[in-house]
Amino acid sequence: MGSDAEVNTRHRATGRGRVGRVDREAGQALPEYVGVTGLVLLVVAIVLAAATPVAADVSEQLICAVSPIVKEDGAEACGDGDAGGGDETPGGDYGPPSGDCEKDVTFGFVDVPDSPDDTTVVQIGCVWYPNVESCFTDHMPEDFLDRNIGDGVYLEEEVQDFADCVLDGRGGPKDDPNSESCATAMPTSGEIDEDAPPKVQVGCREWPVPEGCEEEWAAYKDAPAGKERAGRSGELANCISDTYDSIEIPCVVQATGHVDETQIQFLFFRWGGSNGTLIEKLGDGRIRIHVLRGVETGAGLSGDGVGGSPVSFDIAGITGYAKDKTYEFTDMQKAQDWIDWYKKYDNVNATRPYCWTSGTIPAVHCDYSDQERAEELRGQEPEHHELAEADSDIKKVKLKGGLSLTGKAGQFELTGSIEGGYEGEIQIEDRRWSDGSRTATYTSSDIGGFLIGASLGGKQPFTKDKKDKPTSSGGGGGKGQVGKEWKGTTSTTVAWDKEGKLSKLIISMDDQVMRTLYKAGIDVDVALPYGFTVGGGYSKSEEEGTLSKRELIIDFNQYPDLREKLGPTIDKVFPRDDDGNLIKDDVEIDGNDSEGGVLYGYAEEHANVRELKYDSHKVTEGGNGGLTWQGLDLFKVSFTSVDEERTLNESSFEVTDVNGDEQTVSPSPKCEDKDFVQPPAYYSDDFSDPPTANADSKHDIGTEYVDNKTPKFTEGTYPGTDYDGDVPGDRADRVHSLLDEYSEDFPDKNILVVKDFDNFSFSNLFGFVHLATVDGMDVIGLNEGTVKNKGDGGWINWGFTGTYDYDPDKKTIKFRQR
């Protein structure tokens, strides 16, 4: 599925008593609320940052702020406790300065049962709100530290900046998720309609409260309106945001890009005989660049080619390539800078040295300036974020026995199913993400892709006897039409988190798949799992210039119990080795013995469904040439801007709420998301070693690029040491000798000797030094780091000494400081 399958695997937490949400993926729209512990930490940080002497009374106030949390003895000496009472209107405890809640701002605390922390709240204009971290940090009342804990009441005009900060971000829902007017909005502290569907505002959107937030929803709903409900709204908002962030995969809103000064805009751009580039824009503004190699391997796919190449850019996934290295950027300009650099780097790497002969005695002279330029460009790579890498292969999908679908016009069987089964082709992709997570995807424009999804999620197509076969109310057709005239792409993706736990299952079908089934007389309401229903007919795809697909998403973080129930079935179809790599074998499905995928019932109860609709034909007229495929301008050179191809124009997300009912969110959350804000250390300016027209990348995702072209020492038998003996002729003896000598001369370093540098990957390096090269063996010194041997073992190929942990099965060494 390529970039659509990228997965976030954080676990949901209640967030009680914390300052904001520091563990949240940057760019996610969640208002911060402040717990007591967080408030104290903020106060301490502000005091220390100001470098102002803190008097004893301030220290006592901080102790008083903490004591309600830890329930220490003596808390009664810290003031009155409740600063403003628990009512919406002034009560007997309401203190100065005015006693009128319309004019005052009151800070208070709400006790959270079964939690060591209380939650801070604030009352403005007689309405209670969860406190906002950023507002308190930037606009803390000047004398806040000088007051007792029970005296947190101010005239609003005295703390107007703080009040404005809170209120200005609490506006109603807006179409723009980046609007500051609703940036900190959270569920209301006022009255709620008990009979209405569970739906609340968080940020600029109104959200159905999803399954997984039952506890937080009950605590919020059962709390009295006002101060107590405000104290529970923050944890509900956290749960809602965490759950939606987990259950939905990134949304591609555009598949295009602007490249270099000539304004080349493309969906797919060939930069070598069997290579290409795809640019995607996500709903939160991020840009992804796929650098593809070996696209000719896709020639065996059943789907249509693109622009004369076998790469297919349908909306269920990228197909028809051997390898993909993916980069990510926070804006188009960063992506543009990297593409401009990459085109230069690729160009010089694709040029062979120019050689000639001269003189009376012919001598060969070669111009290596391009190679030298390539070396220079390595140090000029713009900032970038390496996101993922993938490799794929074409394999068979085989069906044994009788898959049959029944329609109004009669029984429709796959050709040959009775005689022994169906055999087709699928593309199998294994993708590794930089955070350590993995995804595996099976994609095909043949019915084989549909069969894989059906084997996991469609019970009805796999039946043992006729009485179990589904009936249909669909349109007419002829016998065998499903097998002979299949159109459309099906993609099935499984994701595992960085710990190797099952994270997500995504089954995607585009509109042509559903139309094929419908026209064949198959009732997809019966034959397909939850979410892939069409009611009385199917006509969306009849609109010229539009493409649409549906994605069924089961999130195992939302429903952890499903891991044990569905894991064995998924592992059987998506087998992996001990390193987590997908075993790319043919896929075999036994239709005769199958009663249907066990996933079908769980999908009806737990799946979330996203529908995406793309405009695929908008192109500004003009330009002087290009490449067109099925109405798409894939490559166009123009001196004016070109409208983006394959642009998302409609989306929806159907989710099961805490009452067990389906609710629809439109647009889908990640398709129109708050702008992504890059986290610390997001970009790197180290050389990323991208693949080029004539060479693959030589290091794995998440590893560091190192080479053996510039050893530190070059003089002597064993450069950098006093060794003056002979170099052993036997390679194994040479490795032993090098380890002995270099470990003695560099006692603070771990020593690694390797024969073929390209067969090793390096990560988390500290103190890495390429010490020397001796008769084809490279000597490396390092303080810490992980080294993986991707080639053959044995003393003739490598050796190591020092302080380390070694896994012989994975041929991986973790060096530690000596």
mmCIF file of C-alpha atoms in Angstrom, residues 101 147 185 208 242 275 280 301 306 418 432 444 461 488 500 515 559 570 626 634 656 747 782 807:
data_model
loop_
_atom_site.group_PDB
_atom_site.id
_atom_site.type_symbol
_atom_site.label_atom_id
_atom_site.label_comp_id
_atom_site.label_asym_id
_atom_site.label_seq_id
_atom_site.Cartn_x
_atom_site.Cartn_y
_atom_site.Cartn_z
ATOM 1 C CA CYS A 101 -18.232 35.423 38.643
ATOM 2 C CA ARG A 147 -0.904 34.078 47.149
ATOM 3 C CA ALA A 185 -11.618 23.969 22.590
ATOM 4 C CA PRO A 208 -18.076 11.005 17.997
ATOM 5 C CA ASP A 242 -5.291 9.475 21.101
ATOM 6 C CA ASN A 275 13.403 4.010 -11.964
ATOM 7 C CA GLU A 280 2.480 12.706 -2.276
ATOM 8 C CA LEU A 301 1.166 -7.526 -13.094
ATOM 9 C CA VAL A 306 1.332 4.043 -16.630
ATOM 10 C CA ILE A 418 -14.078 -26.730 -10.012
ATOM 11 C CA ARG A 432 10.306 -0.882 7.102
ATOM 12 C CA SER A 444 -3.363 -6.667 -7.196
ATOM 13 C CA PRO A 461 -17.599 -16.070 -0.363
ATOM 14 C CA GLY A 488 -10.144 -2.635 -10.004
ATOM 15 C CA GLY A 500 6.679 -6.462 16.810
ATOM 16 C CA ARG A 515 -18.633 -2.127 -9.562
ATOM 17 C CA TYR A 559 -9.160 -3.506 20.573
ATOM 18 C CA ILE A 570 -3.131 -13.029 9.921
ATOM 19 C CA GLY A 626 3.803 15.885 -21.835
ATOM 20 C CA LEU A 634 1.337 12.476 -15.784
ATOM 21 C CA THR A 656 -18.139 2.954 16.186
ATOM 22 C CA PRO A 747 42.623 -0.009 24.091
ATOM 23 C CA LEU A 782 34.104 2.547 17.805
ATOM 24 C CA ASP A 807 23.344 -12.425 18.571
#
